[in-house]
Coordinates of N, CA and C in Angstrom, one line a residue:
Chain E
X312 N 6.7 17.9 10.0 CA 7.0 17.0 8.9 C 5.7 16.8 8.1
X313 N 5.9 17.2 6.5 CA 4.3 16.9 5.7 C 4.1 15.6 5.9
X314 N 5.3 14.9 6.1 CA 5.3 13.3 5.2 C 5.1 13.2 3.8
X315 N 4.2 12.6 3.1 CA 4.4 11.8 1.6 C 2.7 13.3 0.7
X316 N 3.7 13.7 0.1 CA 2.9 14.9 -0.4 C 2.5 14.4 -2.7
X317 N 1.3 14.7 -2.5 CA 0.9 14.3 -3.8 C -0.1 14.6 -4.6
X318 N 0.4 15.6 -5.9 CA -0.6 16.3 -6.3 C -1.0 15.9 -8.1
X319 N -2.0 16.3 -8.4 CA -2.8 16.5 -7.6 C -3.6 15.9 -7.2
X320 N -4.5 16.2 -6.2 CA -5.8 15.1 -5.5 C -6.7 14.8 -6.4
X321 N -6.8 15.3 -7.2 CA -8.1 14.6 -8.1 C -7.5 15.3 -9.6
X322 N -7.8 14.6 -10.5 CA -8.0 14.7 -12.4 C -8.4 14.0 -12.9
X323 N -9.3 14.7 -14.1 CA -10.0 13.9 -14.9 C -9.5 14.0 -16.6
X324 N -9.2 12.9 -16.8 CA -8.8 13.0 -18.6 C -9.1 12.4 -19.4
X325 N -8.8 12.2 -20.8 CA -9.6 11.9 -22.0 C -8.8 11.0 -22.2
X326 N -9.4 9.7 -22.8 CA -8.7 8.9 -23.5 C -7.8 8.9 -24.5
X327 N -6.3 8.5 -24.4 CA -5.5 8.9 -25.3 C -4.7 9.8 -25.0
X328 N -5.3 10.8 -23.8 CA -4.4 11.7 -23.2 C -3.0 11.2 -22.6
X329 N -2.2 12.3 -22.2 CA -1.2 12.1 -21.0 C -1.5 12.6 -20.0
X330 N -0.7 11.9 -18.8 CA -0.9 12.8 -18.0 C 0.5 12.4 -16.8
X331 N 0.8 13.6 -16.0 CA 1.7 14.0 -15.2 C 0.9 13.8 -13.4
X332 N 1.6 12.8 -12.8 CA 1.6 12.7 -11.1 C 2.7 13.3 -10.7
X333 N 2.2 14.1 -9.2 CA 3.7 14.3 -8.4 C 3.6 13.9 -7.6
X334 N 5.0 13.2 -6.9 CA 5.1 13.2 -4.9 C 6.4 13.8 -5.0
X335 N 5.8 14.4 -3.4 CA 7.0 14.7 -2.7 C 7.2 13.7 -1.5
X336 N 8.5 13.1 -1.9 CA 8.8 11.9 -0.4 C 8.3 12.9 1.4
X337 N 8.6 12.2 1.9 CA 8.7 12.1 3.6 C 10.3 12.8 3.5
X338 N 10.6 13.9 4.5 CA 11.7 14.4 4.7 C 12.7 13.3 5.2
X339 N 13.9 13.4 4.6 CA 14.5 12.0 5.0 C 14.8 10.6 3.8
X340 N 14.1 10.5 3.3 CA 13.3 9.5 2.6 C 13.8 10.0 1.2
X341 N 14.8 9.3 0.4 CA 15.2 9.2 -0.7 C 14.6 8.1 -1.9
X342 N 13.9 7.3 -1.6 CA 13.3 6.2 -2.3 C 11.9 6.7 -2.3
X343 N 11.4 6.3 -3.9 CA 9.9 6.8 -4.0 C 9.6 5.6 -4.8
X344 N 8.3 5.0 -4.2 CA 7.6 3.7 -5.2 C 6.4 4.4 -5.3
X345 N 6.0 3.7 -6.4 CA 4.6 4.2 -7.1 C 3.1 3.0 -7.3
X346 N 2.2 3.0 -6.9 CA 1.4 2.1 -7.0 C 0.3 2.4 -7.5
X347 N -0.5 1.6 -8.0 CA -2.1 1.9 -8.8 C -3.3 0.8 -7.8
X348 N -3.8 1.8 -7.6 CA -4.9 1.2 -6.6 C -6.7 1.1 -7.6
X349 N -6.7 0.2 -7.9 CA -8.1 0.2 -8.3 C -9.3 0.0 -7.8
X350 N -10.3 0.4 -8.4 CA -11.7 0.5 -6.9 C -11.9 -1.2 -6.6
X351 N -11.6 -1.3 -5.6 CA -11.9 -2.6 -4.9 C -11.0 -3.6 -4.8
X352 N -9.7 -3.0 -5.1 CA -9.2 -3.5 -5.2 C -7.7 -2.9 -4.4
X353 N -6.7 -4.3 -3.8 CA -4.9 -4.2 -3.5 C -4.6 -3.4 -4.1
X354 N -3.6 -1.8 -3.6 CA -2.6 -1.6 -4.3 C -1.8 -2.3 -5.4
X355 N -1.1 -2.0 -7.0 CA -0.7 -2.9 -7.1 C 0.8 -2.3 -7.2
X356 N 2.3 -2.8 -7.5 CA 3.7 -2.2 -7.7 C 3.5 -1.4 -9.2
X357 N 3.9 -0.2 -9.2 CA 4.0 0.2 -10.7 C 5.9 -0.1 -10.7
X358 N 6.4 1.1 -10.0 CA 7.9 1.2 -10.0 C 8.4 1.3 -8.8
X359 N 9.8 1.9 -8.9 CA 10.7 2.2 -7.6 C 11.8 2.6 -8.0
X360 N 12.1 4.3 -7.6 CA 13.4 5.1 -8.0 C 13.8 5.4 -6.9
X361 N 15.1 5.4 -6.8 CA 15.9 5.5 -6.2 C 17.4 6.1 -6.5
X362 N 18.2 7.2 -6.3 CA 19.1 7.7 -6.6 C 18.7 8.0 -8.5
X363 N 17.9 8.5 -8.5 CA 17.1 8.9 -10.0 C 17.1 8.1 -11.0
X364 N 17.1 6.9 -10.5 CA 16.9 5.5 -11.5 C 15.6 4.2 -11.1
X365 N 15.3 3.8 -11.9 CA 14.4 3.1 -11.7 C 15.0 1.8 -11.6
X366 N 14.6 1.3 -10.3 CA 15.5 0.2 -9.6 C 14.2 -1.2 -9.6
X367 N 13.5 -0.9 -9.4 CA 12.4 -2.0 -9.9 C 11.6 -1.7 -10.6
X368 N 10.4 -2.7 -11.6 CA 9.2 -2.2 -12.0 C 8.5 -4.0 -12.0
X369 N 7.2 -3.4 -11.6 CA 6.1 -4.5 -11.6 C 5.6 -5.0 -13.0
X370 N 4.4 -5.4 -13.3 CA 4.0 -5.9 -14.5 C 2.8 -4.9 -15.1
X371 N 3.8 -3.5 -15.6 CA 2.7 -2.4 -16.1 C 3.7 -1.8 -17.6
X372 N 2.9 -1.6 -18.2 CA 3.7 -1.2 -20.1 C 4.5 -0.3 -19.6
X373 N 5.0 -0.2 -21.1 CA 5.7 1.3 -20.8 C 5.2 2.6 -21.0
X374 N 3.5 2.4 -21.2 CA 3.1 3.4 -21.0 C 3.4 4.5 -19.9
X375 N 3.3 3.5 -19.0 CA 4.0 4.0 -17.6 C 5.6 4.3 -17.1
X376 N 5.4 5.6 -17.4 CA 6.9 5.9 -17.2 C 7.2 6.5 -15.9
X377 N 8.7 6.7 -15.4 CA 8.8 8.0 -14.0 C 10.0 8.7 -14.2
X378 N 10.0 9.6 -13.1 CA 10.9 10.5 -12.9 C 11.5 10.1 -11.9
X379 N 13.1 10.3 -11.0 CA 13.1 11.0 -9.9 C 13.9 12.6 -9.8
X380 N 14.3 13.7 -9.2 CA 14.7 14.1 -8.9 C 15.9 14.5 -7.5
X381 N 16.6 15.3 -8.1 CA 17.2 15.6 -7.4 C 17.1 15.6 -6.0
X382 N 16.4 16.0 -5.9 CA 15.4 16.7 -4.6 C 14.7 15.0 -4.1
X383 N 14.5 14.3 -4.7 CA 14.0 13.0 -4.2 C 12.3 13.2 -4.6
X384 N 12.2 14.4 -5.0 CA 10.6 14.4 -5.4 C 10.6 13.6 -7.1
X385 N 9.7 12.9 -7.5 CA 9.2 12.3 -8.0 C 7.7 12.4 -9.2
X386 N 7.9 12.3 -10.4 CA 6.8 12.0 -11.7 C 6.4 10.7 -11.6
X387 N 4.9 10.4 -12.1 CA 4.4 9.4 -12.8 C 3.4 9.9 -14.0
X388 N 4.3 9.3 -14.9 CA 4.0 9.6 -16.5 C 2.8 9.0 -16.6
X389 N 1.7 9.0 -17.6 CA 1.2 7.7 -18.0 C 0.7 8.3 -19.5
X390 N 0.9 7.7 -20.8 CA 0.9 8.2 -22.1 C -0.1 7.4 -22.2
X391 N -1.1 7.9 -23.5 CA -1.9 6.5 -24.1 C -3.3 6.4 -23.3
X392 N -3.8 7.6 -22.4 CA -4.6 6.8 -21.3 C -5.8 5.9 -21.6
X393 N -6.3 5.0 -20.9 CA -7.2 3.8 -21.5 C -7.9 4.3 -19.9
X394 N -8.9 3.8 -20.3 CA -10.0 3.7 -19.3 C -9.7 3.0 -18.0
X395 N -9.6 2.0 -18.7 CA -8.6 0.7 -17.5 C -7.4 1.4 -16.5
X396 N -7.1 2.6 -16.6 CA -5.9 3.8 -16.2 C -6.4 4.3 -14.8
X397 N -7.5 4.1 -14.9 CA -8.6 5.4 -14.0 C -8.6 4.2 -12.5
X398 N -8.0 5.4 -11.6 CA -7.5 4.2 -10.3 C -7.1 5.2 -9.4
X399 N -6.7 4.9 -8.1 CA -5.9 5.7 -7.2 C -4.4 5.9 -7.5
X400 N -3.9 6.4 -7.6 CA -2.1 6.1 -8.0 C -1.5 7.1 -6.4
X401 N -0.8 5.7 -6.0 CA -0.4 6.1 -4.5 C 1.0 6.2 -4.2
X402 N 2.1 7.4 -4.0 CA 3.1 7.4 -3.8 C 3.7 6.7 -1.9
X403 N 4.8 6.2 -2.5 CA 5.1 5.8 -1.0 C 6.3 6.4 -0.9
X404 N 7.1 6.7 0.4 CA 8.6 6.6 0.3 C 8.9 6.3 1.7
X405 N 10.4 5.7 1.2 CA 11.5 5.1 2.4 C 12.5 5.0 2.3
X406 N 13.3 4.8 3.5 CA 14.5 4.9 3.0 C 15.3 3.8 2.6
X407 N 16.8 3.5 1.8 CA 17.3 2.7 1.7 C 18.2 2.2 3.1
X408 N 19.3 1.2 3.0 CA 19.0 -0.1 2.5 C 17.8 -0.7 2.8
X409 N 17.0 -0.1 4.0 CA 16.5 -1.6 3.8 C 15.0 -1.7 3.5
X410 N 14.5 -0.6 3.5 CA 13.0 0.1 2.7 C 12.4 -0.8 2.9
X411 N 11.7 -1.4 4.2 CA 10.9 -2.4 5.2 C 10.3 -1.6 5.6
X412 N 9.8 -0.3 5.3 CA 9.1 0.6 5.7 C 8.9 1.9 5.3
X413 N 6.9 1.9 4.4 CA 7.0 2.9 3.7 C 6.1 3.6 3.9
X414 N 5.6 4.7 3.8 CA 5.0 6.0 4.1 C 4.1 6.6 2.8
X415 N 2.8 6.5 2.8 CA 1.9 6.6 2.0 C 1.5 8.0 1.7
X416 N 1.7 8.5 0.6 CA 0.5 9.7 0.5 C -1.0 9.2 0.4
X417 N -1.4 10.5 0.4 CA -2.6 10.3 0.2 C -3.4 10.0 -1.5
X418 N -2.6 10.3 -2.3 CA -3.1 9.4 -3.7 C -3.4 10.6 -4.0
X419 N -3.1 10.5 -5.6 CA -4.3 11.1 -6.5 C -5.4 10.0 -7.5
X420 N -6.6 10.8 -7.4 CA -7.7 10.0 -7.9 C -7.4 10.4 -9.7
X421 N -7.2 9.4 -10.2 CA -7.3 9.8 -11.7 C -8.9 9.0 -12.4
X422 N -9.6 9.8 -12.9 CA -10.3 9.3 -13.9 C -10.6 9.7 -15.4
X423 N -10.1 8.5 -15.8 CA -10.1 8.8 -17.3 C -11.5 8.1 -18.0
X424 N -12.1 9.4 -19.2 CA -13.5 9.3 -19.7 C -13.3 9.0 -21.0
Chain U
X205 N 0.9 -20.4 -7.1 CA 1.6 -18.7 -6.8 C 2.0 -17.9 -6.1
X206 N 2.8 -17.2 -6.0 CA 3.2 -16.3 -5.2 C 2.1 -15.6 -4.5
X207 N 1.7 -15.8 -3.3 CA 0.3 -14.7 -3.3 C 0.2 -14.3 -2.0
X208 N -0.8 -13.3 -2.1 CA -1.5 -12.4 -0.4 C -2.8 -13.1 -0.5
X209 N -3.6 -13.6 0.6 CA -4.6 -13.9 0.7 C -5.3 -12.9 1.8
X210 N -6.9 -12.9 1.5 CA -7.5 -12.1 2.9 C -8.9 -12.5 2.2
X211 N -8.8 -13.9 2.8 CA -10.5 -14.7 2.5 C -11.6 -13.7 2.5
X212 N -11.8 -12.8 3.8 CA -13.0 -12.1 3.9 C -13.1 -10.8 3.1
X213 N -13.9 -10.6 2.5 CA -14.2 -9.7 1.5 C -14.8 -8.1 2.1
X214 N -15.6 -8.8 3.0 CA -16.4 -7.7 4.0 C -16.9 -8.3 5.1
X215 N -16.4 -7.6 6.1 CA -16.8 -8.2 7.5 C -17.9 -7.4 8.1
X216 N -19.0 -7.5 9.1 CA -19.7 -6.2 10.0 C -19.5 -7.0 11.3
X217 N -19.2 -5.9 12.1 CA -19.5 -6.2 13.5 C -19.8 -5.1 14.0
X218 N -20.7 -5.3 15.1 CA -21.0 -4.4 16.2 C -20.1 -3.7 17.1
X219 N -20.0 -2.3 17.0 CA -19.4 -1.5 18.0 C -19.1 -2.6 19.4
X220 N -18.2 -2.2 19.8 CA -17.4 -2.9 21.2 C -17.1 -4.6 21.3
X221 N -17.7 -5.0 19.9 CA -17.1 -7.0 19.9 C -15.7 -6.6 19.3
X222 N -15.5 -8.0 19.8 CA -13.9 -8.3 18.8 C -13.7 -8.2 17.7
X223 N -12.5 -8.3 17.1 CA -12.5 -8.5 15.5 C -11.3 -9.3 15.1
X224 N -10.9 -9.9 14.2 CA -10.0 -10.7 13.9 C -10.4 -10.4 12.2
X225 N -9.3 -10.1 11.7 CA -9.3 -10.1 9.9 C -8.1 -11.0 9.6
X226 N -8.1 -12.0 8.4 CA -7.6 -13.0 8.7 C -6.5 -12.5 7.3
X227 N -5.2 -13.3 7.4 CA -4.3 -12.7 5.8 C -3.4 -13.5 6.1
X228 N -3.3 -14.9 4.9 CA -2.3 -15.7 4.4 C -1.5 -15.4 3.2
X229 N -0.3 -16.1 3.1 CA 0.7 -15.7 2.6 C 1.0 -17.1 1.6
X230 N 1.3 -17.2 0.5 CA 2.3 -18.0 -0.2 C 3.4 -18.0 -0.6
X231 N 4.5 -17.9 -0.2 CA 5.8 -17.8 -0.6 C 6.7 -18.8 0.4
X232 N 7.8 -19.4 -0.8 CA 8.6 -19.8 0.4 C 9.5 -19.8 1.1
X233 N 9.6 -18.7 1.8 CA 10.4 -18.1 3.0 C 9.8 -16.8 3.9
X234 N 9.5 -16.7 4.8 CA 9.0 -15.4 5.8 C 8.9 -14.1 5.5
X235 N 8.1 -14.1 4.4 CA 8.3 -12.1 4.6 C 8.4 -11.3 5.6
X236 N 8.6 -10.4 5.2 CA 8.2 -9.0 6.0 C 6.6 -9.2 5.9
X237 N 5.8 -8.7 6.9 CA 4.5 -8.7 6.9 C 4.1 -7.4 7.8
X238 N 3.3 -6.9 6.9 CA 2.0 -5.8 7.3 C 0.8 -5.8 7.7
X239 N 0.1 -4.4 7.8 CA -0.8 -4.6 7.9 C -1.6 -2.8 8.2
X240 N -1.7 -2.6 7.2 CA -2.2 -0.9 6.7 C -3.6 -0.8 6.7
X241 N -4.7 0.5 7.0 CA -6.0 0.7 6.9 C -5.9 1.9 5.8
X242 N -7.1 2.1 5.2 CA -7.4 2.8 4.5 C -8.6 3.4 4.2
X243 N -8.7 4.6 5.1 CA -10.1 5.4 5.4 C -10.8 5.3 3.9
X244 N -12.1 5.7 3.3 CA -12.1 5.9 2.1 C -12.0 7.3 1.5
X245 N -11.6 7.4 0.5 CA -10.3 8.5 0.0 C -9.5 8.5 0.2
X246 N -8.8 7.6 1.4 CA -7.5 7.9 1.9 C -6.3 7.4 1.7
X247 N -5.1 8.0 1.6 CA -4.3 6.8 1.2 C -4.0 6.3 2.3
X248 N -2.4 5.1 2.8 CA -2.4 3.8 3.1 C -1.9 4.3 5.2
X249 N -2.6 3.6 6.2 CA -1.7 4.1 7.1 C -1.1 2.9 7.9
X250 N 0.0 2.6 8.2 CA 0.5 1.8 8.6 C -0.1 0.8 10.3
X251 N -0.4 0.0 10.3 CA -1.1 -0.2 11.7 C 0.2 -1.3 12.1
X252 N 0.7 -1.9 12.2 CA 1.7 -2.7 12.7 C 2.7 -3.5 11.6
X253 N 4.1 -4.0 12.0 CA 4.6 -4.7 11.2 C 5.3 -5.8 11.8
X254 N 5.2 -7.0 11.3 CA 6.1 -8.0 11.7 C 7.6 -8.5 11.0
X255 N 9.0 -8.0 11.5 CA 10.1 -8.9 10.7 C 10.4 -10.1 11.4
X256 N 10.5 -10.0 12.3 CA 10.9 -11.1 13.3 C 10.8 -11.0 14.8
X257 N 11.1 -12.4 15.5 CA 11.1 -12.6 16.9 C 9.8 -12.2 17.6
X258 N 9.5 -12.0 18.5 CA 8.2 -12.2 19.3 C 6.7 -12.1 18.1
X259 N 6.0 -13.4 18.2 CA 5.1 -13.5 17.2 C 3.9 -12.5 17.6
X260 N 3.5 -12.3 18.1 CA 2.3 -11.3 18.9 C 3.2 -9.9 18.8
X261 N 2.4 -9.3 17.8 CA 2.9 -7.8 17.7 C 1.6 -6.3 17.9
X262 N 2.4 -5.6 18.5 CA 1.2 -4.7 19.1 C 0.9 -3.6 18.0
X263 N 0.3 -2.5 17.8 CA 0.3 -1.9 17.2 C -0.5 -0.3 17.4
X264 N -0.6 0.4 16.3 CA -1.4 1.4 17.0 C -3.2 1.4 16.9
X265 N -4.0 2.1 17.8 CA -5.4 2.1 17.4 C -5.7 1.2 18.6
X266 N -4.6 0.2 18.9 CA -5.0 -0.8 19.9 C -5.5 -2.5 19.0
X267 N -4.8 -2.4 18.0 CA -4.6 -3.5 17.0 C -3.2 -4.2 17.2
X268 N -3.5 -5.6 17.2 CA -2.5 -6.7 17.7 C -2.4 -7.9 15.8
X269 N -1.6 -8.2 15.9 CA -1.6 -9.2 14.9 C -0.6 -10.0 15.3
X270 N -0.6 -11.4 14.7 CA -0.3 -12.7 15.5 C 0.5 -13.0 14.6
X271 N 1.8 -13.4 14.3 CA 2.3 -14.3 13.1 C 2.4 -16.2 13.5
X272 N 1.7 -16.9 12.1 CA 1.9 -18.4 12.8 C 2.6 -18.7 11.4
X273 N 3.9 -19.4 11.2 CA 5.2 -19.8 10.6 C 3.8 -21.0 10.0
X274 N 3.6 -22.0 10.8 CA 3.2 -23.2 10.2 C 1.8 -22.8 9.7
X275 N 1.0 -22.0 9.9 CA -0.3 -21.6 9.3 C 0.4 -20.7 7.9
X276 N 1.5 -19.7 7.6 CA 1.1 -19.2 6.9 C 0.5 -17.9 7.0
X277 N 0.2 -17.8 8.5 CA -0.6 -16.4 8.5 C 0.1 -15.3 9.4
X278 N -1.1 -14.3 9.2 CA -0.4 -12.8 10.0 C -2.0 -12.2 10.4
X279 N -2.6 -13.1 11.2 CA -3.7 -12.0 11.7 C -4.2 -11.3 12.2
X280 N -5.1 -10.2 11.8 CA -5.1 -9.2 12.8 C -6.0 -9.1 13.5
X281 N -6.3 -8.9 14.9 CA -7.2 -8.6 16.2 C -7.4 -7.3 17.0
X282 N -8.7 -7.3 17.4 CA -9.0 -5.6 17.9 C -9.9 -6.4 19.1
X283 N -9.5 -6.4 20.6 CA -10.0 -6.9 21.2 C -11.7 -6.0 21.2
X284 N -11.8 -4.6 21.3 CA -13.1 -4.1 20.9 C -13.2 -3.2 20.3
X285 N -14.1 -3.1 19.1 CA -14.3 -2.3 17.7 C -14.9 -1.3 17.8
X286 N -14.3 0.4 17.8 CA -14.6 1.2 17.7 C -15.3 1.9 16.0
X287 N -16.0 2.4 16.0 CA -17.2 2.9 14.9 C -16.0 3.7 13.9
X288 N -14.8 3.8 14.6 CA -14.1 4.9 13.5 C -13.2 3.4 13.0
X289 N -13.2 3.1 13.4 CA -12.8 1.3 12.8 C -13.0 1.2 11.5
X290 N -14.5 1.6 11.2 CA -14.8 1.2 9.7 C -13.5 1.5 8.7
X291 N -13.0 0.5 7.8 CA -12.2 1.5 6.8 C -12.0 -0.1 5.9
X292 N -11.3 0.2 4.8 CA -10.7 -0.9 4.3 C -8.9 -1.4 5.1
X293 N -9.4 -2.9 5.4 CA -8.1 -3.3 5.9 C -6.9 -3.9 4.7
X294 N -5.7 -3.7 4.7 CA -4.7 -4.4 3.6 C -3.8 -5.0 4.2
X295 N -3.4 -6.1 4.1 CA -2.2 -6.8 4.1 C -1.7 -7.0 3.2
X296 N -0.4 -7.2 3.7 CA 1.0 -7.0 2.6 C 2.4 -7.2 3.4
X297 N 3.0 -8.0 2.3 CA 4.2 -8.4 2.5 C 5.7 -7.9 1.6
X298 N 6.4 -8.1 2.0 CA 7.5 -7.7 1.1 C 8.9 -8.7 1.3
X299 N 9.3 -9.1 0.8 CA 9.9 -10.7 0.1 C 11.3 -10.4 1.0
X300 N 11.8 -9.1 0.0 CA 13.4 -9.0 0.9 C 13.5 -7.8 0.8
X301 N 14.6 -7.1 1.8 CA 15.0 -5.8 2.1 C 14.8 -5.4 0.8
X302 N 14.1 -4.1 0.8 CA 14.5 -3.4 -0.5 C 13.4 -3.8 -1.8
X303 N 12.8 -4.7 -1.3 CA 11.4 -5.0 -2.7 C 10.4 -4.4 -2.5
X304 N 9.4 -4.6 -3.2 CA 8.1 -4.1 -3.0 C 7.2 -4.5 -2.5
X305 N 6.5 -3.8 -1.7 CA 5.4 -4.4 -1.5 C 4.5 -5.0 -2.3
X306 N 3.8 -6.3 -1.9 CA 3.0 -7.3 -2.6 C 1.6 -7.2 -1.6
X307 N 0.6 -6.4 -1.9 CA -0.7 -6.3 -0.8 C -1.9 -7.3 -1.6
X308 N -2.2 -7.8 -0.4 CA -3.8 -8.4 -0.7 C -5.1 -7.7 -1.0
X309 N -6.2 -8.0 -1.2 CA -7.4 -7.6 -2.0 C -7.4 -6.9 -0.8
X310 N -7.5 -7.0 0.3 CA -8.5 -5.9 1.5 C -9.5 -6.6 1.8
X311 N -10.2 -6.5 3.5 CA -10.9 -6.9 3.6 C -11.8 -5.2 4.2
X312 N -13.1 -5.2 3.8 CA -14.3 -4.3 3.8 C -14.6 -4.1 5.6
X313 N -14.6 -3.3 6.7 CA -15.0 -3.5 7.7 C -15.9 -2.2 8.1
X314 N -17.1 -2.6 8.2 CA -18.0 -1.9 8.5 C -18.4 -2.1 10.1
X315 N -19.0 -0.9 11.0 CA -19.1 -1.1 12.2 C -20.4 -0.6 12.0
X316 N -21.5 -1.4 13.2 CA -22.8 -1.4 13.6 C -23.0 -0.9 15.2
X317 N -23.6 0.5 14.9 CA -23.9 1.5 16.4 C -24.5 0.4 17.1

């Protein structure tokens, strides 16, 4: 089993850019949440898709958009980038109902210059 | 406010002492409660969880955390601290089946040969 797959590991981008995150869930694991981890800082909630809809979202613009897929693999959009962007962005997944338990990739490092 | 607390910012102890890292909660009703490490670079790994019944919960690494209803808390304990210990610790809760996780700042733990 990979578990929680997420590419890529590191990118660097320009302000104002876009840019594209992927995970691939944990086999099994239909639910993907998305978090932004800043240096020194808690994870914080971005979203949460599930059945290819976005079933929660935390307190981040709509800069921040997502995917899910079919397949349960999963985008994180982010348009507009600001400096303030540049963070770990950590996929998790679990399963439904009761998603009391979730499974971490390893992040990608984004920094935006 | 709704919140995760984890007073200590950065702890050091010496190879083979105890450890206790401490993480309060504001809400009112009993989360789900965690308690995840985080190598640096790494993303999140799960070290034990509490839903209910027996308050003393065991975990992996040889990490125990306590839940106290009337404190508020969910602490965690390492009767002796091995050098690969060092990592950032997170706690974190999640309200009801199916929400997101809400993690605390982290607390910093460094180990001394």
């Amino acid at each position: 089993d990979a578990g929680v797959t997420q590419s890529p590991t590191h990118l660097i981008k320009t302000r104002g850019q876009q840019v594209t995150l992927r995970c691939s869930p944990k086999s099994g694991h239909d639910t993907v949440s998305w978090y932004q981890q800043a240096l020194g800082q808690g994870p914080q909630f971005i979203f949460q898709y599930y059945e290819e809809e976005e079933r929660q979202r935390g307190n981040f613009p709509d800069r921040f958009s997502g995917h899910q897929f079919p397949n349960y693999s999963s985008e994180l959009n982010v348009n507009a980038l600001l400096l303030g962007d540049s963070a770990l962005y950590l996929c998790a997944s679990s399963e439904p109902p009761g998603n009391t338990e979730a499974f971490f990739g390893q992040g990608t490092r984004l920094t935006v210059v | 406010a709704q919140s995760v607390t984890q007073p200590d910012i950065h702890i050091t102890v010496s190879e083979g002492a105890s450890l206790e890292l401490r993480c309060n909660y504001s809400y009112g009703a009993t989360p789900y409660l965690f308690w995840y490490v985080q190598s640096p670079g790494q993303g999140l790994q799960l070290l034990l969880k509490y839903f209910s019944g027996d308050t003393l919960v065991q975990g992996i690494k040889g990490f125990e955390a306590e839940f106290k209803r009337s404190q508020s808390s969910f602490n965690l304990r390492k009767p002796s601290v091995h050098w690969s210990d060092a990592a950032e610790y997170f706690c974190a809760v999640v309200l009801t089946q199916g929400q997101n996780f809400v993690f605390g700042p982290g607390t910093r733990l460094s180990v001394l040969p």
